[in-house]
Coordinates of C-alpha atoms and ligand atoms in Angstrom, one line a residue:
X1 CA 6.8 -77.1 22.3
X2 CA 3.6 -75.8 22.8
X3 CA 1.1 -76.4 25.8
X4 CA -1.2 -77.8 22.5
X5 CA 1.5 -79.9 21.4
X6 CA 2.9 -81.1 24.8
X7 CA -0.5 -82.5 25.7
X8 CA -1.2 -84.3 22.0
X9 CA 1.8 -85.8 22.9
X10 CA 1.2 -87.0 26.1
X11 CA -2.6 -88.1 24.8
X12 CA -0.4 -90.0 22.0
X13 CA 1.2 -91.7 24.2
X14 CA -1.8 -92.9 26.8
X15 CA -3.8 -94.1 23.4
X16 CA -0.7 -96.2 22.2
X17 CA -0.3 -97.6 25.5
X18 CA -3.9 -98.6 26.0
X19 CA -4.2 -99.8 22.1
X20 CA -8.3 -101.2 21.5
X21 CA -10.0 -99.4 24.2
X22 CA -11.9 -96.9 22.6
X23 CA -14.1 -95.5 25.7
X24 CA -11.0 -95.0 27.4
X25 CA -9.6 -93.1 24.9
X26 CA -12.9 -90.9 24.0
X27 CA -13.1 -90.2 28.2
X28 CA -9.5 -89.2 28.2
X29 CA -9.8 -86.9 25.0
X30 CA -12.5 -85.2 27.0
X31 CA -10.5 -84.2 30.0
X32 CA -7.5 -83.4 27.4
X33 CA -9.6 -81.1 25.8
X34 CA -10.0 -78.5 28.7
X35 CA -6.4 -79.6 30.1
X36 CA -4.8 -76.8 27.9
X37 CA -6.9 -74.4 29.8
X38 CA -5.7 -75.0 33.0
X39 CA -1.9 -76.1 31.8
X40 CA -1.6 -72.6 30.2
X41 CA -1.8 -70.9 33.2
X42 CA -0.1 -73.5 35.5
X43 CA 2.6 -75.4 33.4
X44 CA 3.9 -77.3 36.7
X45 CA 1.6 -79.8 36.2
X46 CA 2.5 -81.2 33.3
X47 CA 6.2 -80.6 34.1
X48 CA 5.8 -83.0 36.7
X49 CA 4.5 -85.4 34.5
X50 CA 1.4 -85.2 36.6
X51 CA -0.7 -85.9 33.8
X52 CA 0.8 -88.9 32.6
X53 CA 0.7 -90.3 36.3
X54 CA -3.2 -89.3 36.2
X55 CA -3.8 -91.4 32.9
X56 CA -2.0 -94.8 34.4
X57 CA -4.4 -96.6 36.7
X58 CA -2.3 -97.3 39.9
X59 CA -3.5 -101.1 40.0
X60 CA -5.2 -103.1 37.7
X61 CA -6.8 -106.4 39.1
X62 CA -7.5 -109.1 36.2
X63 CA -9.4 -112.5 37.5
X64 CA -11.3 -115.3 36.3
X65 CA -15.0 -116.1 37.7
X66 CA -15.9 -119.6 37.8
X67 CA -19.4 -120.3 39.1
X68 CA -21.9 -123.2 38.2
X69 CA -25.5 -122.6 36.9
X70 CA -28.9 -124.3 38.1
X71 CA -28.3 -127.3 35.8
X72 CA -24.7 -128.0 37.2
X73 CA -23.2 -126.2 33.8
X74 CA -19.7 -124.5 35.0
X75 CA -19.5 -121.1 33.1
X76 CA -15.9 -118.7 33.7
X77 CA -16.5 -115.0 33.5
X78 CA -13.7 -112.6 33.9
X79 CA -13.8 -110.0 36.8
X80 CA -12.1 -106.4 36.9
X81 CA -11.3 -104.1 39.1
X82 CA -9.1 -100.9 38.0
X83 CA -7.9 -99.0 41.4
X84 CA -7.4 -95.9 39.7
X85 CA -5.9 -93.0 42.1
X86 CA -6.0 -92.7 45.5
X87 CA -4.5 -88.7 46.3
X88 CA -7.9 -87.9 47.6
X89 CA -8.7 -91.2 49.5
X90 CA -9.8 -94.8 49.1
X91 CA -10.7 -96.0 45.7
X92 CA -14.3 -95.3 45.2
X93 CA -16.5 -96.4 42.5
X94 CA -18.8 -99.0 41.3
X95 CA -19.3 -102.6 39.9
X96 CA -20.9 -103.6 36.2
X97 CA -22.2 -106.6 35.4
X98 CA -22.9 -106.8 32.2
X99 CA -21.7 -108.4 28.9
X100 CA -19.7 -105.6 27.1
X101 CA -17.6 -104.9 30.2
X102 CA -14.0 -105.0 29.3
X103 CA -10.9 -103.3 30.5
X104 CA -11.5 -100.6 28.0
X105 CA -14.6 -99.8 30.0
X106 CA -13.4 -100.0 33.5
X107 CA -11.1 -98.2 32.5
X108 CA -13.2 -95.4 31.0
X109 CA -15.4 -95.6 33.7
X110 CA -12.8 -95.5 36.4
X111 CA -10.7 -92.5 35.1
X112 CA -14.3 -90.7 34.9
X113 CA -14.8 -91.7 38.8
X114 CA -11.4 -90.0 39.6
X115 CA -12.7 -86.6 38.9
X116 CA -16.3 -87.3 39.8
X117 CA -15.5 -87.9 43.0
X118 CA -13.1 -84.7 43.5
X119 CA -16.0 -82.9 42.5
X120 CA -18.1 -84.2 45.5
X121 CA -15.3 -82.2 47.9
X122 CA -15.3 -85.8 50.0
X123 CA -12.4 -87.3 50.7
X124 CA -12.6 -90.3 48.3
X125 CA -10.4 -91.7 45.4
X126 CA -11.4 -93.3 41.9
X127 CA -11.8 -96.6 40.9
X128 CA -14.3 -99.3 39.1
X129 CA -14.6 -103.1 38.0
X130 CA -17.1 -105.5 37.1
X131 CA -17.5 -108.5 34.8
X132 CA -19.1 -109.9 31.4
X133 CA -21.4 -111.8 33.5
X134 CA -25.1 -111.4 31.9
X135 CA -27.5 -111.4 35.3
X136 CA -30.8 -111.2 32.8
X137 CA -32.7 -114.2 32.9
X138 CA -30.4 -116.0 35.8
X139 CA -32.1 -117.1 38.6
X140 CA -31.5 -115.7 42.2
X141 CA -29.1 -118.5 43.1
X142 CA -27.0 -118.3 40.3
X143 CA -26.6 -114.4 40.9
X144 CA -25.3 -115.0 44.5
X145 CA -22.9 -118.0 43.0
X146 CA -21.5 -115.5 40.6
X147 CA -21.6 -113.1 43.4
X148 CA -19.7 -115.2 45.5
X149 CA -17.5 -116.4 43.4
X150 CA -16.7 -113.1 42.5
X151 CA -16.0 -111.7 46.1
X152 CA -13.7 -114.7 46.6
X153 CA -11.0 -113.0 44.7
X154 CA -11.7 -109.3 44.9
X155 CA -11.9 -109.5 48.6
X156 CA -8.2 -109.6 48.7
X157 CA -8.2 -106.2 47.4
X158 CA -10.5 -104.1 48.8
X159 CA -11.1 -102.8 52.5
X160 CA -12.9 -99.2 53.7
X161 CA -9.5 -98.0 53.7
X162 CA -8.3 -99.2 50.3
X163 CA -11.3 -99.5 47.9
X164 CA -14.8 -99.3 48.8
X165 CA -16.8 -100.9 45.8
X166 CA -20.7 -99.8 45.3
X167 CA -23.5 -100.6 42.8
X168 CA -24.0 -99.6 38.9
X169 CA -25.6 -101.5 35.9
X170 CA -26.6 -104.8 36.9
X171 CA -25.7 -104.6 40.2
X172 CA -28.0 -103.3 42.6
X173 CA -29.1 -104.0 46.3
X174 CA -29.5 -107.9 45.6
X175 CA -26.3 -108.3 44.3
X176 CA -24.7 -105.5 47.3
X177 CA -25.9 -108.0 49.3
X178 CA -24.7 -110.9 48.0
X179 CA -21.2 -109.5 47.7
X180 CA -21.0 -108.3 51.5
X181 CA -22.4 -112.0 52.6
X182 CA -19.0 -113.3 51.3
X183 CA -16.9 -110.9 52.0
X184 CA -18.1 -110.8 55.7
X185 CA -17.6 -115.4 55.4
X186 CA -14.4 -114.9 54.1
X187 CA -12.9 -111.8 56.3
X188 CA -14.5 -113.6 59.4
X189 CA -14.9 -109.3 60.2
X190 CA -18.3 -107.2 59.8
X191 CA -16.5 -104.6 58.0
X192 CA -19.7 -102.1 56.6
X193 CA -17.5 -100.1 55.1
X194 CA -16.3 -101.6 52.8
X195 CA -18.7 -101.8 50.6
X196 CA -21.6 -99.0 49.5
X197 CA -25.0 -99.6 48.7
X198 CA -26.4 -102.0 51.5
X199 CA -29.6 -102.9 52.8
X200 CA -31.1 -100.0 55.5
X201 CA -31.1 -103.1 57.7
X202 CA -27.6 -103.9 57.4
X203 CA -25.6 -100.5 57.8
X204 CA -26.4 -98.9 54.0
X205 CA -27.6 -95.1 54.0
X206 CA -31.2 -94.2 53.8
X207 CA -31.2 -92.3 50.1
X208 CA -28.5 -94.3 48.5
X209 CA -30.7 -96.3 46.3
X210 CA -32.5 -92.7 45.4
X211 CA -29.4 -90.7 45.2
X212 CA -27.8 -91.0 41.6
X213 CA -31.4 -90.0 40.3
X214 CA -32.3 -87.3 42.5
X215 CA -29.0 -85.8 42.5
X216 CA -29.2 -85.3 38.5
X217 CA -32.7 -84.1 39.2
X218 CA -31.6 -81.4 41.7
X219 CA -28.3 -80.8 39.5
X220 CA -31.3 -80.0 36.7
X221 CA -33.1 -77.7 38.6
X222 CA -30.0 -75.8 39.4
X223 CA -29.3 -75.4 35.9
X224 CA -32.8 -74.5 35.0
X225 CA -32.4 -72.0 37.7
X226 CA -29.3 -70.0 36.1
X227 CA -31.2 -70.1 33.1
X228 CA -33.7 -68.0 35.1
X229 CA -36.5 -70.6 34.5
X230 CA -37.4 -74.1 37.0
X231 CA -38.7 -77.7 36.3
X232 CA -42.3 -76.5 36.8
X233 CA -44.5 -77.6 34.0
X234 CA -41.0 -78.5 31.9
X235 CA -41.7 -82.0 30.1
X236 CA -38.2 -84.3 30.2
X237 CA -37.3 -87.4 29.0
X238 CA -35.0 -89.9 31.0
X239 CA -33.8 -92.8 28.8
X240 CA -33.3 -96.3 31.0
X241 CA -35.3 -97.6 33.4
X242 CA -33.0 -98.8 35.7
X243 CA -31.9 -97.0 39.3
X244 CA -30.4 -94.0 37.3
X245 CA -33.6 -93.2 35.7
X246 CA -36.4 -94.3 38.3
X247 CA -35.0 -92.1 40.9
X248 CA -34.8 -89.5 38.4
X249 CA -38.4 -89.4 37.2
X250 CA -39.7 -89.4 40.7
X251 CA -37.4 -86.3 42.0
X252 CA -38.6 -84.9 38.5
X253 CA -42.1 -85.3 39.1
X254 CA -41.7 -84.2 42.7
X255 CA -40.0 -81.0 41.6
X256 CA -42.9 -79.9 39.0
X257 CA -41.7 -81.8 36.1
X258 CA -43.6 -83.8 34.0
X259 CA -41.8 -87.1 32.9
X260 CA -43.2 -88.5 29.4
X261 CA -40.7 -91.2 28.0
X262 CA -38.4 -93.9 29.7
X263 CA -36.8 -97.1 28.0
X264 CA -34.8 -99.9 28.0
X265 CA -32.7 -101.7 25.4
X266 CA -36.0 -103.1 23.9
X267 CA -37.5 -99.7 23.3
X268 CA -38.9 -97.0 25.1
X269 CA -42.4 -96.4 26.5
X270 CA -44.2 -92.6 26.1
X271 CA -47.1 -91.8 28.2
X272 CA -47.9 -87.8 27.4
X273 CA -50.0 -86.9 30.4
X274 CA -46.6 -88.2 32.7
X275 CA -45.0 -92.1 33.6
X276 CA -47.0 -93.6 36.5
X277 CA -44.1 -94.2 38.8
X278 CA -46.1 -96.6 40.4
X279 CA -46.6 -98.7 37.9
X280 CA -42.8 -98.3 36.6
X281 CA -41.8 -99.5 40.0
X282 CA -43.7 -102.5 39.9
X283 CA -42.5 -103.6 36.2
X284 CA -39.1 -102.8 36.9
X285 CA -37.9 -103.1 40.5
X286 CA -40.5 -105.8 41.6
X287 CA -40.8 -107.9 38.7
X288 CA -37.4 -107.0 36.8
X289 CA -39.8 -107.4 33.3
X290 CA -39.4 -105.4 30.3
X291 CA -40.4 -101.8 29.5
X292 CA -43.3 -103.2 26.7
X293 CA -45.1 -104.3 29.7
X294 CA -46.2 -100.8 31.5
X295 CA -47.6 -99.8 27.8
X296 CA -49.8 -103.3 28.3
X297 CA -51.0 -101.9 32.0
X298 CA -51.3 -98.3 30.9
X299 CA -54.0 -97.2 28.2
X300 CA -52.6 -93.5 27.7
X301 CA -48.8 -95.1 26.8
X302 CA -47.4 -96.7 23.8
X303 CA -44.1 -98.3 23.5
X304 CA -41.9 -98.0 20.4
X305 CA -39.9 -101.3 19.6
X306 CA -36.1 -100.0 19.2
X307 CA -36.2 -96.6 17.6
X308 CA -35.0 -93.5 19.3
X309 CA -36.5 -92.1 22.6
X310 CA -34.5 -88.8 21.7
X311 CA -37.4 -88.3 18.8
X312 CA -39.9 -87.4 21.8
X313 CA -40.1 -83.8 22.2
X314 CA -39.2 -82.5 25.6
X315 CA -37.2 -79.4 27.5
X316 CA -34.9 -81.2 29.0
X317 CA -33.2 -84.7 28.2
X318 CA -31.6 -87.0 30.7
X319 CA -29.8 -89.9 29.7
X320 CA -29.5 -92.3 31.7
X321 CA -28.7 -96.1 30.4
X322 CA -25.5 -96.2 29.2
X323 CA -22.4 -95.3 27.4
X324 CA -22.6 -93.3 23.7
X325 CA -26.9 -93.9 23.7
X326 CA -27.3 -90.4 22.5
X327 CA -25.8 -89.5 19.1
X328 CA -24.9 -86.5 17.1
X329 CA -28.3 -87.0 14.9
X330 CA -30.1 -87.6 18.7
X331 CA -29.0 -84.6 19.8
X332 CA -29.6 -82.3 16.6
X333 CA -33.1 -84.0 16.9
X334 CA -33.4 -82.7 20.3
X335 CA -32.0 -79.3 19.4
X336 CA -34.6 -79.0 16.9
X337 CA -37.4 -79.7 18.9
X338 CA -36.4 -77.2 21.5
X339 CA -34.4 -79.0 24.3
X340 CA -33.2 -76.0 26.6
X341 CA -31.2 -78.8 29.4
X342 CA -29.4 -81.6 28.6
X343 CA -28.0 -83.8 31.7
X344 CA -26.3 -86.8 31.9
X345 CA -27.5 -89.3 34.2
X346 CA -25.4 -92.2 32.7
X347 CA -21.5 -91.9 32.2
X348 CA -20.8 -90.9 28.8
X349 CA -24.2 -91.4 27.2
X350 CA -23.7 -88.2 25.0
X351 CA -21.0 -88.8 22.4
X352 CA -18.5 -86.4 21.4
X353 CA -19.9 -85.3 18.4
X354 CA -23.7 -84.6 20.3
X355 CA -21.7 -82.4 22.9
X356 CA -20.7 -80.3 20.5
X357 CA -24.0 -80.0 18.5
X358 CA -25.5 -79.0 22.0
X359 CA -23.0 -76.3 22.1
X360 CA -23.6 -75.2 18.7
X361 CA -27.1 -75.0 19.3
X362 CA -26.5 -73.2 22.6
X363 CA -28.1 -75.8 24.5
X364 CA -26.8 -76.0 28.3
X365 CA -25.3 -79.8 29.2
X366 CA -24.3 -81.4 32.2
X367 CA -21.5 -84.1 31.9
X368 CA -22.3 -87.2 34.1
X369 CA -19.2 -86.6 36.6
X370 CA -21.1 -83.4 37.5
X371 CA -24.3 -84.4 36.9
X372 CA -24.8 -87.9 38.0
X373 CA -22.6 -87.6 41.2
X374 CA -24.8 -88.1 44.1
X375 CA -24.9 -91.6 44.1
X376 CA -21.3 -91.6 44.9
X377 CA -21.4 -89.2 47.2
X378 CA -24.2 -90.7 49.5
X379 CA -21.9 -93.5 49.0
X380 CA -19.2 -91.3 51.0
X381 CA -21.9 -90.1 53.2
X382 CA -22.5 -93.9 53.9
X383 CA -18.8 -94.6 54.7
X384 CA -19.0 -91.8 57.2
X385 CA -22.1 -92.8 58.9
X386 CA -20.6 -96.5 58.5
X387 CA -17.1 -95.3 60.1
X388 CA -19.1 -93.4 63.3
X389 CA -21.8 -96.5 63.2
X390 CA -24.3 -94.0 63.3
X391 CA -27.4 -94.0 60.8
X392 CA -29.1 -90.7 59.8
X393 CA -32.6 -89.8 58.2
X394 CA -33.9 -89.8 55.1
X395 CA -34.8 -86.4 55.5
X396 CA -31.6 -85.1 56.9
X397 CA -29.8 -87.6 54.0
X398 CA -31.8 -86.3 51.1
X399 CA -30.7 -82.2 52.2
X400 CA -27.3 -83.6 52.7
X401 CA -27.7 -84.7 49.0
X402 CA -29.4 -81.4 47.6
X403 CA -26.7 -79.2 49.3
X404 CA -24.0 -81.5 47.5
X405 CA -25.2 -81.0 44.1
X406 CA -25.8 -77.5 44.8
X407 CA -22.0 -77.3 45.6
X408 CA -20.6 -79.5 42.6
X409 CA -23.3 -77.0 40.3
X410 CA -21.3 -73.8 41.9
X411 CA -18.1 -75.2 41.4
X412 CA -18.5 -76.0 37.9
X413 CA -20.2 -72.8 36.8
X414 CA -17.7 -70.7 38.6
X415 CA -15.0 -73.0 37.6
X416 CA -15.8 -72.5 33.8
X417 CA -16.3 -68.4 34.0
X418 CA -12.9 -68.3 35.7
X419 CA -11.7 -70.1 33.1
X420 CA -13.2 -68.2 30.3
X421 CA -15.5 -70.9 29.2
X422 CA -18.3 -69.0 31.0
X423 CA -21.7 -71.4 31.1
X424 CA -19.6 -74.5 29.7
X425 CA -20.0 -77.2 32.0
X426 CA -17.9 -79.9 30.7
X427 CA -14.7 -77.3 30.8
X428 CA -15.6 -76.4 34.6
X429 CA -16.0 -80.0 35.4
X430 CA -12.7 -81.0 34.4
X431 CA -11.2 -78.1 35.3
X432 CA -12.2 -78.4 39.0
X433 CA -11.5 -82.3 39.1
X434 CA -8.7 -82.3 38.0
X435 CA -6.9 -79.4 39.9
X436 CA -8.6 -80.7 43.4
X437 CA -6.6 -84.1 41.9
X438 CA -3.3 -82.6 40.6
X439 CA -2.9 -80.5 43.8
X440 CA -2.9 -83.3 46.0
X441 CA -1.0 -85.4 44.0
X442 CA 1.7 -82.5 43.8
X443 CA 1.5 -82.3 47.7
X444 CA 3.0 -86.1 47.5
X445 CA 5.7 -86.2 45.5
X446 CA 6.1 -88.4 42.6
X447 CA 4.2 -91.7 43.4
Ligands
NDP501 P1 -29.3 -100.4 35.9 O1 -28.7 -101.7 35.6 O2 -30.1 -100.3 37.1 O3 -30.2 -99.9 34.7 C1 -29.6 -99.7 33.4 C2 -30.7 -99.3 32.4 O4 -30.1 -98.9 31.2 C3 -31.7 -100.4 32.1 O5 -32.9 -99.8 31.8 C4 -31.0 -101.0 30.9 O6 -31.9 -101.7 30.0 C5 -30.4 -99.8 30.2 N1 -29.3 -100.2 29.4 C6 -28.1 -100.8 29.9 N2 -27.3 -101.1 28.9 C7 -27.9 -100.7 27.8 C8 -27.6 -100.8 26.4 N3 -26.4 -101.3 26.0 N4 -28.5 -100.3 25.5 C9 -29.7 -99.9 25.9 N5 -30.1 -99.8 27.2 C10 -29.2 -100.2 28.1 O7 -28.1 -99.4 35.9 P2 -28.0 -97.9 36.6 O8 -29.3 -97.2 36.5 O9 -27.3 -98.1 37.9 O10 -26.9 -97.2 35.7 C11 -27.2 -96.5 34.5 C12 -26.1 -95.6 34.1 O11 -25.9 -94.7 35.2 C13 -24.8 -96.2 33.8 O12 -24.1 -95.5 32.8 C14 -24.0 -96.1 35.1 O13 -22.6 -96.2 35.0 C15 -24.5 -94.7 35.6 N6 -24.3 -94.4 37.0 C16 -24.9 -95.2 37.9 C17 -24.8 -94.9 39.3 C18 -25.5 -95.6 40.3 O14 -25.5 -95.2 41.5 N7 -26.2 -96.7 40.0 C19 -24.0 -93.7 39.7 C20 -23.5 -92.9 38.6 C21 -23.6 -93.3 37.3 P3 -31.9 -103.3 30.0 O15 -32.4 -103.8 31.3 O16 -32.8 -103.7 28.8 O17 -30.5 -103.7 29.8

């Protein structure tokens, strides 16, 4: 059998087995894709069956979520958490709440983590969960009753030696804390690492909340860089307007670049002269109010009800809300208005189809697990200065951070050219991943 046949095959069999979960399936047939690369010249792997032990999550943790609204209304949600693969450490990944999480996305989300997190070089393992819950429009005490509830059951499975769960849509540094309160109640133990994302206060890691956005920012600037060019005077355009994309825009607009368009699922907002930050901030973090409403406090912006932010011209395009958002006609859009950079602040915004109309077009993209990897790995920067209850700078964080990206940038580039895929980053991504994964796996036998 061929290596081409022995891994259609094996991606045969791990879309049979997880029957109706398409994002699983389309993140799997992206690391499948470069796998005959790397199985070619080492065919141990998938003798080993290595592969098919990489596609099975190692634990999967179904549970329901009861909790009871402000007027006394029981509602039952259904909580997740996929525990992935440990060869490189604990799990390590984040919690979505939001109302199209299923186990198909988990899943996808989690087997993305796996190689994210290899990429990092920190010693941390894959994993992910969440729920359906819908946290828009709840009050504050009906958060922390889901949040509790929640915790109740996951707390069971998680430690800072098992699985170390952190932030990602709809969960941010309320709901962090929240989640920790109970977990610290029901453990009777003030265990800071065992979760990522915490208040400054309260043992989290100055830059976390930062870290996603300005580690796709600097990963940008690195690629801008090997095109010979920087982010000076370069317009971009970061979809979302949640901790992804804020953090973005203001490493952007700190590194020269000029910011013109953000959104949410209402629309998106474009302000040519640059976003006020400011006033983003204040709309979205302090009031948690809708994108329309900085076009109502802003006389040089206009928002766009629905439509497609991708039809703003820019140089380089970040997205950065969530899964499949930028589509094949998005991107030829794009193309044709001159994007040079294309980076993935979300995980899997750009659908398969859009990847390969950037390549086509010979425009350079980033794939979130390279691109969008600094949050976790200030997460693992937190664990460590959880573990040696020591706390760090911002400034001494944020370098940490830059170097990081700088690293995970190499990697992939020189990953790819050894690999004769020279400048593709999705190739050297997977590539690197998955050998730092395979390689320790190998080292433990078959578990
Ligand atoms: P937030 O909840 O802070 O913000 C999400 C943003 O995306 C909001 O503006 C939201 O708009 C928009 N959005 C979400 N779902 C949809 C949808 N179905 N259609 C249109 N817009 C949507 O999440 P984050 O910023 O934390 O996460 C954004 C992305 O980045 C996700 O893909 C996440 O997995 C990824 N990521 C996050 C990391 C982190 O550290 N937080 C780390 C690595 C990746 P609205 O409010 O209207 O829903």
């Amino acid at each position: 059998m061929s290596t081409n046949e022995q891994l259609a095959t094996i991606y045969d069999q791990v879309r049979t087995r997880s029957a109706g979960e398409p994002e699983f399936h389309q993140a799997a047939a992206e690391v499948f894709e470069s796998l005959h690369l790397v199985v070619e010249r080492r065919p141990e792997y998938a003798e080993a069956g290595l592969i098919e032990r990489l596609c099975e999550p190692e634990r999967q943790i179904i549970f329901r979520v009861p909790w009871v609204d402000d007027a006394g209304t029981v509602h039952v949600n259904r909580g997740f958490r996929v525990q992935y693969n440990s060869a490189l450490g604990p799990y390590k990944g984040g919690l979505r709440f939001h109302p199209t999480v299923n186990l198909g996305i988990v899943k996808f989300l989690g087997f993305e983590q796996i190689f994210k997190n290899a990429l990092t070089g920190l010693p941390i393992g894959g994993g992910k969960g969440g729920s359906d819950f819908d946290p828009k429009g709840r009050s504050d005490a009906e958060v922390m009753r889901f949040c509790q509830s929640f915790m109740t059951e996951l707390h069971r499975h998680i430690g800072e030696y098992i699985d170390v769960p952190a932030g990602d849509i709809g969960v941010g540094a309320r709901e962090i804390g929240y989640l920790f309160g109970q977990y610290k109640r029901l453990t009777n133990s003030y265990e800071s690492g065992v979760l990522t994302g915490k208040g400054i206060a309260w043992g989290g890691s100055q830059v976390r909340r930062e870290a996603t956005g300005y580690g796709v920012a600097y990963f940008v600037a690195e690629m801008l860089d090997s095109l010979g060019t920087s982010l000076d005077g370069k317009t971009v355009v970061v979809s979302g307007s949640g901790n992804v994309a804020l953090y973005a825009i203001e490493k952007v607009h700190q590194l020269g670049g000029t910011v013109t368009a953000c959104s949410d699922s209402s629309g998106y907002v474009v302000d040519p002269g640059g976003l006020d930050l400011a006033v983003l901030k204040a709309v979205k973090e302090d009031r948690r109010g809708r994108i329309d409403e900085y076009a109502t406090e802003v006389a040089t912006a206009s928002f766009v009800a629905g439509g497609s932010i991708w039809d703003v011209p820019c140089d380089v395009a970040v997205p950065s809300a969530t899964q499949n958002e930028l589509d094949a006609d998005a991107a030829a859009v794009l193309a044709r208005n001159g994007v040079r950079v294309v980076a993935e602040g979300a995980n899997m915004p750009t659908t398969p189809a859009a990847i390969q109309t950037f390549r086509d077009a010979g425009v350079a993209f980033a794939p979130g697990k390279a691109a969008n990897a600094g949050g976790v790995a200030t997460s693992a920067l937190e664990m460590q200065q959880n573990a040696s209850r020591d706390s760090w700078s911002f400034e001494y964080t944020d370098r940490r951070l830059a170097a990081i990206m700088r690293g995970i940038h190499r990697r992939t580039v020189t990953t790819a050219e050894e690999y004769g895929m020279p400048g593709d980053y999705v190739h050297g991504a997977n590539i690197a991943g998955f050998i730092e994964v395979a390689d320790a796996m190998s080292a433990m036998g078959v578990i």
